[in-house]
XYZ file of C-alpha atoms in Angstrom:
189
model
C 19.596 -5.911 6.550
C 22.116 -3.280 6.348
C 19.381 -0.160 5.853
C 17.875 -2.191 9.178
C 21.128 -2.078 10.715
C 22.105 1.585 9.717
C 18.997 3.765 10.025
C 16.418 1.963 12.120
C 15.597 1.060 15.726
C 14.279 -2.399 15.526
C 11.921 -3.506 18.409
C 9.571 -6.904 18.111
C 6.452 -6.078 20.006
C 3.251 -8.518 20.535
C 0.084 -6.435 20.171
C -1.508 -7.741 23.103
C 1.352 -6.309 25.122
C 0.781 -3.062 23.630
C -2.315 -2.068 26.494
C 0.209 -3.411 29.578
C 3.432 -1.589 28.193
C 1.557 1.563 27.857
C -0.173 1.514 31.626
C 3.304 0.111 33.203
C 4.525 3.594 32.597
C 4.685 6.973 33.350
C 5.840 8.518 30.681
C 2.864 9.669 27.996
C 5.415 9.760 25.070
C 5.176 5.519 25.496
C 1.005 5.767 25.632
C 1.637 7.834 22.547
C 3.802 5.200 20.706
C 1.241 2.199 22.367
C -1.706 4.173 20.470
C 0.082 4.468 17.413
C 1.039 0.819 16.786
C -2.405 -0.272 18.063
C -3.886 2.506 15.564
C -1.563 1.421 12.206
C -1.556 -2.282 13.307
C -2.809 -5.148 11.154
C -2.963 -8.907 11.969
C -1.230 -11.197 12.153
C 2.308 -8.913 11.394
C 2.782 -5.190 10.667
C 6.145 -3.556 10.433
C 5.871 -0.131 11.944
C 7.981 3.093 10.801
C 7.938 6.027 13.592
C 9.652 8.694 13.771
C 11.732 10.082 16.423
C 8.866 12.492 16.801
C 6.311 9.804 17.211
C 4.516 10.314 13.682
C 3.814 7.084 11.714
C 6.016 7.146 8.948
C 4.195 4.268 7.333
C 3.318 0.188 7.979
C 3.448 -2.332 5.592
C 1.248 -5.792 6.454
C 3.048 -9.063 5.491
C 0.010 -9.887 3.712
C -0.150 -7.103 1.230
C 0.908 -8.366 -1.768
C 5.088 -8.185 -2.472
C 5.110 -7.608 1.133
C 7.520 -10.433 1.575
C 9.351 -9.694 -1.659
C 13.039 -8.046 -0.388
C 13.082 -5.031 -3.091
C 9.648 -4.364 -2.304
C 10.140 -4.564 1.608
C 13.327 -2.123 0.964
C 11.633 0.461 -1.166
C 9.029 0.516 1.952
C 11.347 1.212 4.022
C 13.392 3.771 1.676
C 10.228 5.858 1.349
C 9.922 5.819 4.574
C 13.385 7.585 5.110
C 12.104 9.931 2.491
C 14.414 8.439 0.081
C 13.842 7.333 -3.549
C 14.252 3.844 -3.293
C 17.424 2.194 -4.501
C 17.912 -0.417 -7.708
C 19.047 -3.971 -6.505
C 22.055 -5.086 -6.614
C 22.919 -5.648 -10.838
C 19.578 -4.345 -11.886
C 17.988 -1.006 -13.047
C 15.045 0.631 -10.811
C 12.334 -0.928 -10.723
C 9.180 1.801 -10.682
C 5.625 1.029 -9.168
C 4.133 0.458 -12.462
C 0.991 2.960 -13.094
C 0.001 0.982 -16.286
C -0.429 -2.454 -16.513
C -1.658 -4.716 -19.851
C -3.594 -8.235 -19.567
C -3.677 -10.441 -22.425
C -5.283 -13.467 -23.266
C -2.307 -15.302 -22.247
C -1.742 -13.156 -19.479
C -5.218 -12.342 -17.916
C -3.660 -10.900 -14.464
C -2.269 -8.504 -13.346
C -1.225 -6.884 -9.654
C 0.057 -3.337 -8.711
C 1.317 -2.716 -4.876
C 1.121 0.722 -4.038
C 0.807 2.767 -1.004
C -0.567 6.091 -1.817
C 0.390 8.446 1.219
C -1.941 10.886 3.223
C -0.703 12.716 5.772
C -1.391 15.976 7.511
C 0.284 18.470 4.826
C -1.625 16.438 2.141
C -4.979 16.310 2.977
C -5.884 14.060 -0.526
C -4.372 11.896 -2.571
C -5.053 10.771 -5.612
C -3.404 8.139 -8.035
C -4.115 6.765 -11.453
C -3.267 3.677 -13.134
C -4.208 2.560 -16.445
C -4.985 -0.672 -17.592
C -4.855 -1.715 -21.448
C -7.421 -4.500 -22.246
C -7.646 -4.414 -25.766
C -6.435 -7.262 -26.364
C -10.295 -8.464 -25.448
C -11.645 -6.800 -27.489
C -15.545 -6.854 -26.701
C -15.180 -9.884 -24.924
C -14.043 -8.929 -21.670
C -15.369 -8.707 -17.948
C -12.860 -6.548 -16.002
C -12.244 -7.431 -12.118
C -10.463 -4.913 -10.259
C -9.542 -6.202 -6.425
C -8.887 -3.514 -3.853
C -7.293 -3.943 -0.773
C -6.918 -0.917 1.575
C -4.207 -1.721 4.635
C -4.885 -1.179 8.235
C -4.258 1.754 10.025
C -6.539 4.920 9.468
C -6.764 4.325 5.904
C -9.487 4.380 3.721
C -10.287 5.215 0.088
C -12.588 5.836 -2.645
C -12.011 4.023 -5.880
C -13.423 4.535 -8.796
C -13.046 2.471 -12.516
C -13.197 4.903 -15.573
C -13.769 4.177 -19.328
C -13.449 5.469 -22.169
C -16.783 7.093 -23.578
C -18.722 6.065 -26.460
C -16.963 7.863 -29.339
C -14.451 10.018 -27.575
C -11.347 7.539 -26.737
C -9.610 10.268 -24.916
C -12.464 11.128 -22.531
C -12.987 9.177 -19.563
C -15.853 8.698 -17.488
C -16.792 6.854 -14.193
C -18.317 3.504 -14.926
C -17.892 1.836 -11.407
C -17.553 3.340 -8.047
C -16.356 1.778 -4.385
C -17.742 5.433 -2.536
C -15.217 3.969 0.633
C -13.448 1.103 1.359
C -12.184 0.863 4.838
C -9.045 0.019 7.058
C -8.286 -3.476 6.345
C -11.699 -3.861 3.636
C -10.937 -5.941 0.046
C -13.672 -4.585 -2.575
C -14.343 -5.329 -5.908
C -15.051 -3.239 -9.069
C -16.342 -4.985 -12.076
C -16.704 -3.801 -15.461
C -18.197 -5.713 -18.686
């Protein structure tokens, strides 16, 4: 509440008032911020960063996973500032973990993540590893991928080691685009 309080405007808008607000006035810089809610929102409720400036600074969907999590809602909003985001309160950082392990007792595993695009990055690219040898030869691999709204999209693509070369991985799945607001699949046996 306080970084709320101390470094952000907050204004409750209802999307379907987004059209009416914009038209009501004359000034283009509110058509401009109308456009870019309507173009980063996602159903039912998206928090909104812009700047001063009127770039998005980024959005964050209650339904994304940890979206409703405080530390993770924080960090969102910390990155958004351009600022590393801070530990809680008693506790070291937590990082967005880029390697995760499942287990036979612990088959799951989830990784939130926003990897940023903007105009002075044209690509982005991030890697996370996951460590399934625990399953030896036994194991059917389900990756879920959920891209947010907005003008995101994303190619995704599930890499494996190669026959006889541990070190050298090689593209064994491939989702060529997921789309704003699009869950996908990759499966590997």
């Amino acid at each position: 509440m306080r970084t709320l309080q101390q470094d952000f405007v907050n204004v409750w808008v209802l999307a379907r008032d987004l059209e009416a607000i914009a038209a009501a006035s004359d000034d283009p810089d509110i058509g401009a911020l109308c456009a870019a809610i309507r173009a980063n929102y996602g159903y039912p409720v998206d928090s909104v960063v812009i700047a001063p400036d009127l770039e998005v600074l980024g959005h964050l969907n209650v339904h994304e996973p940890g979206a409703r999590d405080p530390e993770t809602y924080l960090a969102f909003l910390q990155q958004t500032l351009g600022r590393e985001p801070a530990p809680p309160a008693g506790a070291e950082r937590r990082a967005v973990p880029t390697s995760v392990r499942v287990t036979p007792d612990e088959p799951a595993a989830s990784v939130l993540d926003v990897v940023e695009q903007s105009a002075r990055a044209k690509d982005a690219v991030k890697f996370f590893t996951i460590d399934a040898t625990k399953f030896a030869n036994r194991c059917r691999l389900e990756i879920t991928v959920r891209v947010g709204s907005g003008a995101a999209a994303g190619t995704f693509e599930l890499c494996a080691a190669a026959p006889g070369e541990p070190d050298a991985m090689t593209p064994v799945e491939t989702l060529p685009r997921v789309a704003p607001g699009e869950t996908a699949v990759l499966v590997h046996e």
